[in-house]
Amino acid sequence: MVSELINTNQLSKADPVFGQLSFDNHEQVVFCNDKDTGLKAIIGIHNTVLGPALGGTRMWQYANEWEAVNDVLRLSRGMTFKSAITGLNLGGGKAVIIGDAKTQKTPELMKRFGEFVHSLSGKYITAEDVGMETADMDTVREVTPYVTGISEDKGGAGNPSPITAYGVFMGMKAAAKYKFGTDVLEDRTVIVQGIGHVGESLVEHLTNDGAKVIIDDINQERLEAISKKYGASIYKGNNVYAEAVDIYAPCALGATINDTTINTIQAKVIAGAANNQLADELTHGRILQQKGIVYAPDFLINAGGIINVYAELENYGKQEIMRKTENIYNTTLEILSNAETNDITTHQAALNIALARIEARKKENQQ
Ligand SMILES: NC(=O)c1ccc[n+]([C@@H]2O[C@H](COP(=O)([O-])OP(=O)(O)OC[C@H]3O[C@@H](n4cnc5c(N)ncnc54)[C@H](O)[C@@H]3O)[C@@H](O)[C@H]2O)c1
């Protein structure tokens, strides 16, 4: 089982899977290819000690296959810790489909992907991630029961993104409380990077709370629409990290806290939805700690989505979903305090709790 932090985001070109620096004793990695639909997917199953590996499917136009492998390895590992720290009986898994979701995603391709998921007999259960919609999960559901995040009218828990955003909002409030002594976000400046499914919903919570929201995205049309809808200002500069804001909320893709950005970050708190925000957990986590920037661990505060889809497996309702998601506030405060007491990074403090739960279950399973 995993015992130390992964300290790099570099790709090792020598060995495709086991030799990757992001390989962390993953149990299984499945490569899926279908000539007819053009499907090229990779399913990563990191750990199934706590239960079946549940995690979303990302469709992305990766620059090359190494990037896709690296992404699925990092994302599936993150899911193990997310479910562990949230107290869910789920392992960690994730899938990536290589391609442009806007032009290459077809119902046939999604069904074929679903058949590959089905072939794993429930060891991996899929859901939405970047590039996926609830309707895509409904399509997958036609060929396999091993899918969550399906529409409410089809018996599912619906789109997980608003719940994810609510959990991020809870984690952000807790981090603000820790840093500023109050969780009231009125008049705090917050930059939301990535205003997709989760980002938009987060912008809504923030503006309702009276925060001054700045939005950043590569999609100009969306920027204008969200700005108009919520009265948020559009970021116009050329280094979003160097903006002197109270809070930076990464809600696009991962690894935005990296060697290039870390020394320019002006925010006092980092709390967002993106998975794997720290390119290098060890080094970048430590630098944030030294700079006094409060970092709310991504896998802790973006767990709302998995709490929502887990409801489909465990049959709990909206009330319990909200209760579990709201609890992210308390857990975040505990982790931040624990990190300070033990002089460790907040990421490490969260990881320690997740690892302890997995190790305890492993022992129980062996008895
Ligand atoms: N959807 C969920 O429930 C959920 C749950 C947990 C974690 N996450 C993570 O949260 C993040 C956002 O998820 P989502 O579902 O909102 O995805 P999404 O695809 O709906 O939105 C992502 C947004 O980021 C923008 N973007 C991409 N690259 C960018 C860049 N370089 N700079 C600025 N903006 C950029 C895109 O244009 C898009 O608007 C992802 O990292 C995802 O893995 C999502």
mmCIF file of C-alpha atoms and ligand atoms in Angstrom:
data_model
loop_
_atom_site.group_PDB
_atom_site.id
_atom_site.type_symbol
_atom_site.label_atom_id
_atom_site.label_comp_id
_atom_site.label_asym_id
_atom_site.label_seq_id
_atom_site.Cartn_x
_atom_site.Cartn_y
_atom_site.Cartn_z
ATOM 1 C CA MET A 1 0.000 0.000 0.000
ATOM 2 C CA VAL A 2 1.033 3.541 -0.594
ATOM 3 C CA SER A 3 3.303 4.880 2.068
ATOM 4 C CA GLU A 4 4.821 8.015 0.718
ATOM 5 C CA LEU A 5 3.964 11.063 -1.285
ATOM 6 C CA ILE A 6 4.478 11.126 -4.983
ATOM 7 C CA ASN A 7 6.987 13.900 -5.443
ATOM 8 C CA THR A 8 6.885 14.587 -9.121
ATOM 9 C CA ASN A 9 4.648 15.056 -12.092
ATOM 10 C CA GLN A 10 7.337 14.195 -14.602
ATOM 11 C CA LEU A 11 6.799 11.485 -17.134
ATOM 12 C CA SER A 12 9.156 8.584 -17.381
ATOM 13 C CA LYS A 13 9.340 7.618 -21.009
ATOM 14 C CA ALA A 14 11.264 4.427 -20.373
ATOM 15 C CA ASP A 15 8.463 2.292 -18.920
ATOM 16 C CA PRO A 16 4.900 3.031 -19.919
ATOM 17 C CA VAL A 17 2.987 2.052 -16.782
ATOM 18 C CA PHE A 18 4.864 0.443 -13.880
ATOM 19 C CA GLY A 19 7.828 2.731 -14.508
ATOM 20 C CA GLN A 20 5.823 5.957 -14.416
ATOM 21 C CA LEU A 21 6.625 8.116 -11.442
ATOM 22 C CA SER A 22 2.884 8.505 -10.939
ATOM 23 C CA PHE A 23 2.505 4.723 -10.670
ATOM 24 C CA ASP A 24 1.758 4.021 -7.026
ATOM 25 C CA ASN A 25 1.067 0.327 -6.721
ATOM 26 C CA HIS A 26 -2.097 0.562 -8.792
ATOM 27 C CA GLU A 27 -3.902 -2.774 -8.813
ATOM 28 C CA GLN A 28 -4.912 -2.795 -12.452
ATOM 29 C CA VAL A 29 -4.677 -0.639 -15.550
ATOM 30 C CA VAL A 30 -6.868 -1.528 -18.508
ATOM 31 C CA PHE A 31 -6.332 -0.238 -22.041
ATOM 32 C CA CYS A 32 -9.493 -0.236 -24.148
ATOM 33 C CA ASN A 33 -9.458 0.087 -27.927
ATOM 34 C CA ASP A 34 -12.262 -0.107 -30.449
ATOM 35 C CA LYS A 35 -11.525 0.548 -34.090
ATOM 36 C CA ASP A 36 -15.135 1.019 -35.187
ATOM 37 C CA THR A 37 -16.060 3.779 -32.745
ATOM 38 C CA GLY A 38 -12.533 5.222 -32.433
ATOM 39 C CA LEU A 39 -12.554 4.563 -28.687
ATOM 40 C CA LYS A 40 -9.193 4.768 -26.975
ATOM 41 C CA ALA A 41 -9.627 4.646 -23.225
ATOM 42 C CA ILE A 42 -7.624 3.736 -20.134
ATOM 43 C CA ILE A 43 -9.197 2.584 -16.885
ATOM 44 C CA GLY A 44 -7.027 2.898 -13.790
ATOM 45 C CA ILE A 45 -7.901 0.913 -10.672
ATOM 46 C CA HIS A 46 -5.695 2.124 -7.882
ATOM 47 C CA ASN A 47 -6.965 0.385 -4.781
ATOM 48 C CA THR A 48 -10.014 -1.691 -3.841
ATOM 49 C CA VAL A 49 -9.399 -2.349 -0.131
ATOM 50 C CA LEU A 50 -12.390 -0.250 0.964
ATOM 51 C CA GLY A 51 -14.682 -1.287 -1.882
ATOM 52 C CA PRO A 52 -15.132 -1.152 -5.648
ATOM 53 C CA ALA A 53 -13.052 1.501 -7.391
ATOM 54 C CA LEU A 54 -15.386 4.364 -8.208
ATOM 55 C CA GLY A 55 -14.346 7.417 -10.180
ATOM 56 C CA GLY A 56 -15.411 9.450 -13.158
ATOM 57 C CA THR A 57 -14.458 9.254 -16.805
ATOM 58 C CA ARG A 58 -12.581 12.171 -18.312
ATOM 59 C CA MET A 59 -12.598 12.825 -22.046
ATOM 60 C CA TRP A 60 -9.713 15.041 -23.038
ATOM 61 C CA GLN A 61 -7.577 15.752 -26.058
ATOM 62 C CA TYR A 62 -4.250 14.751 -24.501
ATOM 63 C CA ALA A 63 -1.103 15.897 -26.272
ATOM 64 C CA ASN A 64 0.135 12.299 -26.244
ATOM 65 C CA GLU A 65 -0.604 8.916 -24.666
ATOM 66 C CA TRP A 66 1.961 9.441 -21.888
ATOM 67 C CA GLU A 67 -0.104 12.335 -20.617
ATOM 68 C CA ALA A 68 -3.245 10.196 -20.642
ATOM 69 C CA VAL A 69 -1.530 7.378 -18.714
ATOM 70 C CA ASN A 70 -0.099 9.830 -16.232
ATOM 71 C CA ASP A 71 -3.499 11.462 -15.761
ATOM 72 C CA VAL A 72 -5.375 8.227 -15.155
ATOM 73 C CA LEU A 73 -2.725 7.041 -12.690
ATOM 74 C CA ARG A 74 -2.811 10.287 -10.716
ATOM 75 C CA LEU A 75 -6.585 10.668 -10.837
ATOM 76 C CA SER A 76 -7.370 7.096 -9.776
ATOM 77 C CA ARG A 77 -4.927 7.339 -6.865
ATOM 78 C CA GLY A 78 -6.612 10.567 -5.765
ATOM 79 C CA MET A 79 -9.979 8.803 -5.732
ATOM 80 C CA THR A 80 -8.679 6.203 -3.275
ATOM 81 C CA PHE A 81 -7.859 8.917 -0.762
ATOM 82 C CA LYS A 82 -10.981 10.959 -1.477
ATOM 83 C CA SER A 83 -13.303 8.082 -0.650
ATOM 84 C CA ALA A 84 -11.170 6.989 2.287
ATOM 85 C CA ILE A 85 -11.140 10.392 3.989
ATOM 86 C CA THR A 86 -14.850 10.887 3.321
ATOM 87 C CA GLY A 87 -15.647 7.612 5.075
ATOM 88 C CA LEU A 88 -17.118 5.904 2.005
ATOM 89 C CA ASN A 89 -16.710 2.204 1.356
ATOM 90 C CA LEU A 90 -15.194 2.726 -2.054
ATOM 91 C CA GLY A 91 -11.828 2.206 -3.616
ATOM 92 C CA GLY A 92 -10.131 4.496 -6.102
ATOM 93 C CA GLY A 93 -10.496 4.324 -9.861
ATOM 94 C CA LYS A 94 -10.804 6.608 -12.825
ATOM 95 C CA ALA A 95 -10.992 6.382 -16.595
ATOM 96 C CA VAL A 96 -9.781 8.595 -19.399
ATOM 97 C CA ILE A 97 -10.980 8.609 -22.978
ATOM 98 C CA ILE A 98 -8.504 10.131 -25.388
ATOM 99 C CA GLY A 99 -10.235 12.585 -27.712
ATOM 100 C CA ASP A 100 -12.190 15.784 -28.066
ATOM 101 C CA ALA A 101 -15.482 15.516 -26.178
ATOM 102 C CA LYS A 102 -17.058 18.171 -28.378
ATOM 103 C CA THR A 103 -16.382 16.466 -31.712
ATOM 104 C CA GLN A 104 -15.514 12.810 -31.050
ATOM 105 C CA LYS A 105 -17.988 11.711 -28.390
ATOM 106 C CA THR A 106 -20.812 9.615 -29.838
ATOM 107 C CA PRO A 107 -23.432 7.355 -28.210
ATOM 108 C CA GLU A 108 -21.747 4.366 -29.923
ATOM 109 C CA LEU A 109 -18.377 5.286 -28.427
ATOM 110 C CA MET A 110 -19.908 5.718 -24.963
ATOM 111 C CA LYS A 111 -21.690 2.361 -25.220
ATOM 112 C CA ARG A 112 -18.503 0.621 -26.273
ATOM 113 C CA PHE A 113 -16.745 2.228 -23.331
ATOM 114 C CA GLY A 114 -19.579 0.981 -21.102
ATOM 115 C CA GLU A 115 -18.992 -2.551 -22.368
ATOM 116 C CA PHE A 116 -15.358 -2.346 -21.308
ATOM 117 C CA VAL A 117 -16.469 -1.105 -17.874
ATOM 118 C CA HIS A 118 -18.911 -4.028 -17.727
ATOM 119 C CA SER A 119 -16.153 -6.501 -18.531
ATOM 120 C CA LEU A 120 -14.566 -5.628 -15.159
ATOM 121 C CA SER A 121 -17.633 -7.044 -13.366
ATOM 122 C CA GLY A 122 -18.070 -4.143 -10.961
ATOM 123 C CA LYS A 123 -14.484 -3.803 -9.811
ATOM 124 C CA TYR A 124 -14.597 -0.368 -11.444
ATOM 125 C CA ILE A 125 -17.719 1.828 -11.375
ATOM 126 C CA THR A 126 -17.764 4.906 -13.553
ATOM 127 C CA ALA A 127 -19.345 8.396 -13.358
ATOM 128 C CA GLU A 128 -18.899 11.848 -14.953
ATOM 129 C CA ASP A 129 -15.736 13.890 -15.064
ATOM 130 C CA VAL A 130 -14.461 16.589 -17.406
ATOM 131 C CA GLY A 131 -15.962 16.217 -20.885
ATOM 132 C CA MET A 132 -18.896 14.112 -19.671
ATOM 133 C CA GLU A 133 -22.556 14.883 -19.064
ATOM 134 C CA THR A 134 -25.250 13.081 -17.091
ATOM 135 C CA ALA A 135 -26.743 12.030 -20.464
ATOM 136 C CA ASP A 136 -23.483 10.190 -21.289
ATOM 137 C CA MET A 137 -23.813 8.156 -18.101
ATOM 138 C CA ASP A 138 -27.396 7.334 -19.096
ATOM 139 C CA THR A 139 -25.985 5.971 -22.362
ATOM 140 C CA VAL A 140 -23.405 3.887 -20.491
ATOM 141 C CA ARG A 141 -26.217 2.624 -18.232
ATOM 142 C CA GLU A 142 -27.803 0.969 -21.290
ATOM 143 C CA VAL A 143 -24.988 -1.570 -21.362
ATOM 144 C CA THR A 144 -23.828 -1.857 -17.742
ATOM 145 C CA PRO A 145 -25.133 -1.337 -14.204
ATOM 146 C CA TYR A 146 -21.610 -0.298 -13.117
ATOM 147 C CA VAL A 147 -22.218 3.399 -13.626
ATOM 148 C CA THR A 148 -23.359 6.227 -11.345
ATOM 149 C CA GLY A 149 -24.237 9.870 -11.902
ATOM 150 C CA ILE A 150 -27.212 8.965 -14.051
ATOM 151 C CA SER A 151 -30.281 11.204 -14.427
ATOM 152 C CA GLU A 152 -32.772 11.529 -11.615
ATOM 153 C CA ASP A 153 -35.604 10.519 -13.947
ATOM 154 C CA LYS A 154 -33.717 7.274 -14.583
ATOM 155 C CA GLY A 155 -33.361 6.582 -10.870
ATOM 156 C CA GLY A 156 -29.962 8.198 -10.385
ATOM 157 C CA ALA A 157 -28.751 11.005 -8.145
ATOM 158 C CA GLY A 158 -28.295 13.360 -11.090
ATOM 159 C CA ASN A 159 -25.472 15.705 -11.943
ATOM 160 C CA PRO A 160 -22.898 15.611 -9.109
ATOM 161 C CA SER A 161 -21.341 18.994 -9.956
ATOM 162 C CA PRO A 162 -23.599 21.252 -7.833
ATOM 163 C CA ILE A 163 -22.920 19.060 -4.789
ATOM 164 C CA THR A 164 -19.194 19.103 -5.540
ATOM 165 C CA ALA A 165 -19.360 22.896 -5.693
ATOM 166 C CA TYR A 166 -21.218 23.026 -2.384
ATOM 167 C CA GLY A 167 -18.553 20.859 -0.742
ATOM 168 C CA VAL A 168 -15.803 23.079 -2.155
ATOM 169 C CA PHE A 169 -17.678 26.087 -0.805
ATOM 170 C CA MET A 170 -17.788 24.414 2.648
ATOM 171 C CA GLY A 171 -14.061 23.623 2.494
ATOM 172 C CA MET A 172 -13.302 27.157 1.348
ATOM 173 C CA LYS A 173 -15.289 28.646 4.211
ATOM 174 C CA ALA A 174 -13.424 26.447 6.697
ATOM 175 C CA ALA A 175 -10.067 27.466 5.203
ATOM 176 C CA ALA A 176 -11.127 31.137 5.373
ATOM 177 C CA LYS A 177 -12.097 30.679 9.012
ATOM 178 C CA TYR A 178 -8.679 29.208 9.697
ATOM 179 C CA LYS A 179 -6.790 31.946 7.874
ATOM 180 C CA PHE A 180 -8.896 35.045 8.504
ATOM 181 C CA GLY A 181 -10.695 34.109 11.738
ATOM 182 C CA THR A 182 -14.111 34.252 10.055
ATOM 183 C CA ASP A 183 -15.832 32.156 7.424
ATOM 184 C CA VAL A 184 -17.896 35.056 6.172
ATOM 185 C CA LEU A 185 -16.853 35.544 2.568
ATOM 186 C CA GLU A 186 -18.563 38.892 2.069
ATOM 187 C CA ASP A 187 -16.148 41.293 0.346
ATOM 188 C CA ARG A 188 -13.411 38.643 0.074
ATOM 189 C CA THR A 189 -11.904 38.547 -3.398
ATOM 190 C CA VAL A 190 -12.001 35.087 -4.914
ATOM 191 C CA ILE A 191 -10.636 34.071 -8.289
ATOM 192 C CA VAL A 192 -12.367 31.048 -9.785
ATOM 193 C CA GLN A 193 -10.240 29.432 -12.487
ATOM 194 C CA GLY A 194 -12.439 27.243 -14.686
ATOM 195 C CA ILE A 195 -16.129 28.049 -14.722
ATOM 196 C CA GLY A 196 -17.475 24.766 -16.033
ATOM 197 C CA HIS A 197 -20.015 22.568 -14.262
ATOM 198 C CA VAL A 198 -18.484 22.965 -10.803
ATOM 199 C CA GLY A 199 -16.970 26.418 -11.257
ATOM 200 C CA GLU A 200 -20.256 28.014 -12.230
ATOM 201 C CA SER A 201 -22.060 26.586 -9.239
ATOM 202 C CA LEU A 202 -19.255 27.769 -6.965
ATOM 203 C CA VAL A 203 -19.524 31.271 -8.453
ATOM 204 C CA GLU A 204 -23.216 31.203 -7.556
ATOM 205 C CA HIS A 205 -22.537 30.315 -3.897
ATOM 206 C CA LEU A 206 -19.831 32.941 -3.671
ATOM 207 C CA THR A 207 -21.865 35.747 -5.166
ATOM 208 C CA ASN A 208 -24.824 34.825 -2.932
ATOM 209 C CA ASP A 209 -22.438 35.181 0.000
ATOM 210 C CA GLY A 210 -21.324 38.643 -1.139
ATOM 211 C CA ALA A 211 -17.798 37.704 -2.249
ATOM 212 C CA LYS A 212 -16.103 39.694 -5.013
ATOM 213 C CA VAL A 213 -15.680 37.061 -7.683
ATOM 214 C CA ILE A 214 -13.211 37.156 -10.563
ATOM 215 C CA ILE A 215 -13.541 34.449 -13.199
ATOM 216 C CA ASP A 216 -10.964 32.961 -15.539
ATOM 217 C CA ASP A 217 -11.487 30.419 -18.317
ATOM 218 C CA ILE A 218 -10.156 29.574 -21.753
ATOM 219 C CA ASN A 219 -13.722 29.680 -23.077
ATOM 220 C CA GLN A 220 -14.483 33.331 -23.835
ATOM 221 C CA GLU A 221 -18.153 32.775 -24.574
ATOM 222 C CA ARG A 222 -18.674 31.096 -21.256
ATOM 223 C CA LEU A 223 -16.803 33.841 -19.425
ATOM 224 C CA GLU A 224 -19.147 36.415 -20.837
ATOM 225 C CA ALA A 225 -22.263 34.365 -20.056
ATOM 226 C CA ILE A 226 -21.256 33.660 -16.447
ATOM 227 C CA SER A 227 -20.134 37.239 -15.902
ATOM 228 C CA LYS A 228 -23.504 38.478 -17.083
ATOM 229 C CA LYS A 229 -25.458 35.933 -15.043
ATOM 230 C CA TYR A 230 -23.716 36.495 -11.696
ATOM 231 C CA GLY A 231 -22.084 39.903 -12.053
ATOM 232 C CA ALA A 232 -18.583 38.407 -11.701
ATOM 233 C CA SER A 233 -15.632 40.245 -13.251
ATOM 234 C CA ILE A 234 -13.614 38.608 -15.984
ATOM 235 C CA TYR A 235 -9.889 38.275 -15.381
ATOM 236 C CA LYS A 236 -8.037 40.354 -17.960
ATOM 237 C CA GLY A 237 -4.396 40.016 -16.933
ATOM 238 C CA ASN A 238 -1.758 37.556 -18.089
ATOM 239 C CA ASN A 239 -0.872 35.765 -14.838
ATOM 240 C CA VAL A 240 -3.892 34.689 -12.890
ATOM 241 C CA TYR A 241 -1.745 33.365 -10.048
ATOM 242 C CA ALA A 242 -0.145 36.758 -9.408
ATOM 243 C CA GLU A 243 -3.515 38.422 -8.846
ATOM 244 C CA ALA A 244 -3.657 39.817 -5.304
ATOM 245 C CA VAL A 245 -6.808 38.033 -4.143
ATOM 246 C CA ASP A 246 -7.821 36.495 -0.837
ATOM 247 C CA ILE A 247 -8.717 33.102 -2.296
ATOM 248 C CA TYR A 248 -7.693 31.181 -5.393
ATOM 249 C CA ALA A 249 -10.151 28.447 -6.432
ATOM 250 C CA PRO A 250 -8.682 26.082 -9.059
ATOM 251 C CA CYS A 251 -11.675 24.539 -10.821
ATOM 252 C CA ALA A 252 -10.198 23.647 -14.214
ATOM 253 C CA LEU A 253 -7.579 20.928 -14.585
ATOM 254 C CA GLY A 254 -4.922 19.706 -12.148
ATOM 255 C CA ALA A 255 -1.271 20.589 -11.466
ATOM 256 C CA THR A 256 -1.772 24.354 -11.612
ATOM 257 C CA ILE A 257 0.347 24.711 -8.489
ATOM 258 C CA ASN A 258 3.696 23.883 -10.017
ATOM 259 C CA ASP A 259 7.291 25.067 -10.337
ATOM 260 C CA THR A 260 6.284 27.895 -12.639
ATOM 261 C CA THR A 261 3.325 29.242 -10.673
ATOM 262 C CA ILE A 262 4.158 28.588 -7.036
ATOM 263 C CA ASN A 263 6.326 31.614 -6.451
ATOM 264 C CA THR A 264 3.887 33.990 -8.073
ATOM 265 C CA ILE A 265 0.797 32.968 -6.078
ATOM 266 C CA GLN A 266 -0.554 35.925 -4.114
ATOM 267 C CA ALA A 267 -3.698 34.324 -2.677
ATOM 268 C CA LYS A 268 -3.783 33.627 1.056
ATOM 269 C CA VAL A 269 -6.065 30.607 0.715
ATOM 270 C CA ILE A 270 -6.296 27.948 -2.003
ATOM 271 C CA ALA A 271 -9.526 25.980 -2.159
ATOM 272 C CA GLY A 272 -10.958 24.562 -5.353
ATOM 273 C CA ALA A 273 -12.508 21.607 -7.128
ATOM 274 C CA ALA A 274 -9.746 20.484 -9.487
ATOM 275 C CA ASN A 275 -8.193 17.108 -8.775
ATOM 276 C CA ASN A 276 -4.432 16.895 -8.158
ATOM 277 C CA GLN A 277 -3.840 20.615 -7.809
ATOM 278 C CA LEU A 278 -0.279 20.173 -6.542
ATOM 279 C CA ALA A 279 1.983 19.079 -9.396
ATOM 280 C CA ASP A 280 4.406 17.822 -6.771
ATOM 281 C CA GLU A 281 2.630 16.973 -3.519
ATOM 282 C CA LEU A 282 5.744 17.051 -1.392
ATOM 283 C CA THR A 283 7.613 20.098 -2.670
ATOM 284 C CA HIS A 284 4.710 22.327 -3.581
ATOM 285 C CA GLY A 285 2.743 21.408 -0.469
ATOM 286 C CA ARG A 286 5.749 22.369 1.649
ATOM 287 C CA ILE A 287 6.316 25.682 -0.170
ATOM 288 C CA LEU A 288 2.675 26.671 0.379
ATOM 289 C CA GLN A 289 3.064 25.831 4.053
ATOM 290 C CA GLN A 290 6.238 27.945 4.300
ATOM 291 C CA LYS A 291 4.554 30.862 2.567
ATOM 292 C CA GLY A 292 1.646 30.706 5.025
ATOM 293 C CA ILE A 293 -0.849 29.978 2.256
ATOM 294 C CA VAL A 294 -3.665 27.827 3.607
ATOM 295 C CA TYR A 295 -4.232 24.993 1.170
ATOM 296 C CA ALA A 296 -7.468 23.037 1.571
ATOM 297 C CA PRO A 297 -6.575 19.569 0.200
ATOM 298 C CA ASP A 298 -8.370 18.984 -3.098
ATOM 299 C CA PHE A 299 -9.372 15.372 -2.477
ATOM 300 C CA LEU A 300 -10.954 16.375 0.819
ATOM 301 C CA ILE A 301 -13.031 19.344 -0.285
ATOM 302 C CA ASN A 302 -14.107 18.164 -3.744
ATOM 303 C CA ALA A 303 -15.721 14.977 -2.395
ATOM 304 C CA GLY A 304 -19.310 16.252 -2.753
ATOM 305 C CA GLY A 305 -19.628 14.623 -6.161
ATOM 306 C CA ILE A 306 -18.636 11.191 -4.936
ATOM 307 C CA ILE A 307 -20.911 11.564 -1.920
ATOM 308 C CA ASN A 308 -23.720 12.269 -4.378
ATOM 309 C CA VAL A 309 -23.052 9.303 -6.655
ATOM 310 C CA TYR A 310 -22.442 6.969 -3.690
ATOM 311 C CA ALA A 311 -26.072 7.635 -2.737
ATOM 312 C CA GLU A 312 -27.058 5.651 -5.828
ATOM 313 C CA LEU A 313 -25.249 2.590 -4.483
ATOM 314 C CA GLU A 314 -26.234 2.955 -0.830
ATOM 315 C CA ASN A 315 -29.745 4.323 -1.366
ATOM 316 C CA TYR A 316 -29.517 7.359 0.856
ATOM 317 C CA GLY A 317 -31.411 10.540 0.020
ATOM 318 C CA LYS A 318 -30.705 14.234 -0.539
ATOM 319 C CA GLN A 319 -30.740 15.031 3.180
ATOM 320 C CA GLU A 320 -27.925 12.604 3.908
ATOM 321 C CA ILE A 321 -26.017 13.816 0.831
ATOM 322 C CA MET A 322 -26.161 17.369 2.158
ATOM 323 C CA ARG A 323 -25.238 16.323 5.697
ATOM 324 C CA LYS A 324 -22.179 14.421 4.520
ATOM 325 C CA THR A 325 -21.169 17.269 2.182
ATOM 326 C CA GLU A 326 -21.580 19.912 4.870
ATOM 327 C CA ASN A 327 -19.335 17.872 7.102
ATOM 328 C CA ILE A 328 -16.453 18.773 4.749
ATOM 329 C CA TYR A 329 -16.365 22.068 6.703
ATOM 330 C CA ASN A 330 -15.544 20.290 9.988
ATOM 331 C CA THR A 331 -13.112 17.830 8.465
ATOM 332 C CA THR A 332 -11.240 20.661 6.734
ATOM 333 C CA LEU A 333 -10.881 22.586 9.998
ATOM 334 C CA GLU A 334 -9.618 19.431 11.739
ATOM 335 C CA ILE A 335 -7.070 18.730 9.007
ATOM 336 C CA LEU A 336 -5.764 22.306 8.940
ATOM 337 C CA SER A 337 -5.340 22.301 12.683
ATOM 338 C CA ASN A 338 -3.749 18.841 12.671
ATOM 339 C CA ALA A 339 -1.230 19.966 10.029
ATOM 340 C CA GLU A 340 -0.198 22.991 12.069
ATOM 341 C CA THR A 341 0.127 21.008 15.296
ATOM 342 C CA ASN A 342 2.287 18.360 13.660
ATOM 343 C CA ASP A 343 4.182 20.770 11.384
ATOM 344 C CA ILE A 344 3.213 18.835 8.264
ATOM 345 C CA THR A 345 1.553 19.982 5.081
ATOM 346 C CA THR A 346 -2.223 20.021 4.965
ATOM 347 C CA HIS A 347 -2.069 17.561 2.086
ATOM 348 C CA GLN A 348 0.000 15.155 4.178
ATOM 349 C CA ALA A 349 -2.334 15.543 7.160
ATOM 350 C CA ALA A 350 -5.300 14.563 4.989
ATOM 351 C CA LEU A 351 -3.383 11.732 3.382
ATOM 352 C CA ASN A 352 -2.390 10.303 6.781
ATOM 353 C CA ILE A 353 -6.041 9.964 7.818
ATOM 354 C CA ALA A 354 -7.009 8.341 4.522
ATOM 355 C CA LEU A 355 -4.080 5.911 4.678
ATOM 356 C CA ALA A 356 -4.835 4.961 8.277
ATOM 357 C CA ARG A 357 -8.421 4.056 7.332
ATOM 358 C CA ILE A 358 -7.257 1.900 4.426
ATOM 359 C CA GLU A 359 -4.624 0.142 6.520
ATOM 360 C CA ALA A 360 -7.151 -0.579 9.293
ATOM 361 C CA ARG A 361 -9.595 -2.099 6.778
ATOM 362 C CA LYS A 362 -6.831 -4.134 5.211
ATOM 363 C CA LYS A 363 -6.061 -5.664 8.610
ATOM 364 C CA GLU A 364 -9.760 -6.349 9.251
ATOM 365 C CA ASN A 365 -10.052 -8.014 5.835
ATOM 366 C CA GLN A 366 -7.084 -10.258 6.618
ATOM 367 C CA GLN A 367 -8.575 -11.537 9.894
HETATM 368 N N1 LIG B 1 -17.846 17.492 -11.742
HETATM 369 C C1 LIG B 1 -17.619 17.044 -10.505
HETATM 370 O O1 LIG B 1 -18.557 16.682 -9.774
HETATM 371 C C2 LIG B 1 -16.219 16.996 -9.981
HETATM 372 C C3 LIG B 1 -15.970 16.307 -8.782
HETATM 373 C C4 LIG B 1 -14.675 16.324 -8.255
HETATM 374 C C5 LIG B 1 -13.665 16.975 -8.928
HETATM 375 N N2 LIG B 1 -13.927 17.623 -10.110
HETATM 376 C C6 LIG B 1 -12.835 18.300 -10.792
HETATM 377 O O2 LIG B 1 -13.162 19.691 -10.881
HETATM 378 C C7 LIG B 1 -12.634 20.228 -12.092
HETATM 379 C C8 LIG B 1 -13.763 20.868 -12.905
HETATM 380 O O3 LIG B 1 -14.739 19.884 -13.207
HETATM 381 P P1 LIG B 1 -16.020 20.240 -14.095
HETATM 382 O O4 LIG B 1 -16.915 19.066 -14.029
HETATM 383 O O5 LIG B 1 -16.507 21.581 -13.714
HETATM 384 O O6 LIG B 1 -15.359 20.307 -15.555
HETATM 385 P P2 LIG B 1 -15.859 21.136 -16.810
HETATM 386 O O7 LIG B 1 -15.247 20.499 -18.004
HETATM 387 O O8 LIG B 1 -17.324 21.340 -16.791
HETATM 388 O O9 LIG B 1 -15.183 22.576 -16.580
HETATM 389 C C9 LIG B 1 -13.828 22.811 -16.682
HETATM 390 C C10 LIG B 1 -13.673 24.271 -17.118
HETATM 391 O O10 LIG B 1 -12.289 24.603 -17.058
HETATM 392 C C11 LIG B 1 -11.971 25.369 -18.204
HETATM 393 N N3 LIG B 1 -10.533 25.294 -18.443
HETATM 394 C C12 LIG B 1 -9.810 24.272 -18.981
HETATM 395 N N4 LIG B 1 -8.504 24.592 -19.024
HETATM 396 C C13 LIG B 1 -8.406 25.836 -18.477
HETATM 397 C C14 LIG B 1 -7.320 26.703 -18.225
HETATM 398 N N5 LIG B 1 -6.074 26.369 -18.559
HETATM 399 N N6 LIG B 1 -7.571 27.895 -17.647
HETATM 400 C C15 LIG B 1 -8.830 28.263 -17.316
HETATM 401 N N7 LIG B 1 -9.897 27.469 -17.528
HETATM 402 C C16 LIG B 1 -9.693 26.287 -18.110
HETATM 403 C C17 LIG B 1 -12.830 24.781 -19.315
HETATM 404 O O11 LIG B 1 -12.974 25.685 -20.399
HETATM 405 C C18 LIG B 1 -14.139 24.525 -18.557
HETATM 406 O O12 LIG B 1 -14.993 25.664 -18.600
HETATM 407 C C19 LIG B 1 -11.940 19.057 -12.797
HETATM 408 O O13 LIG B 1 -10.579 19.053 -12.455
HETATM 409 C C20 LIG B 1 -12.621 17.835 -12.204
HETATM 410 O O14 LIG B 1 -11.808 16.689 -12.248
HETATM 411 C C21 LIG B 1 -15.185 17.649 -10.649
#
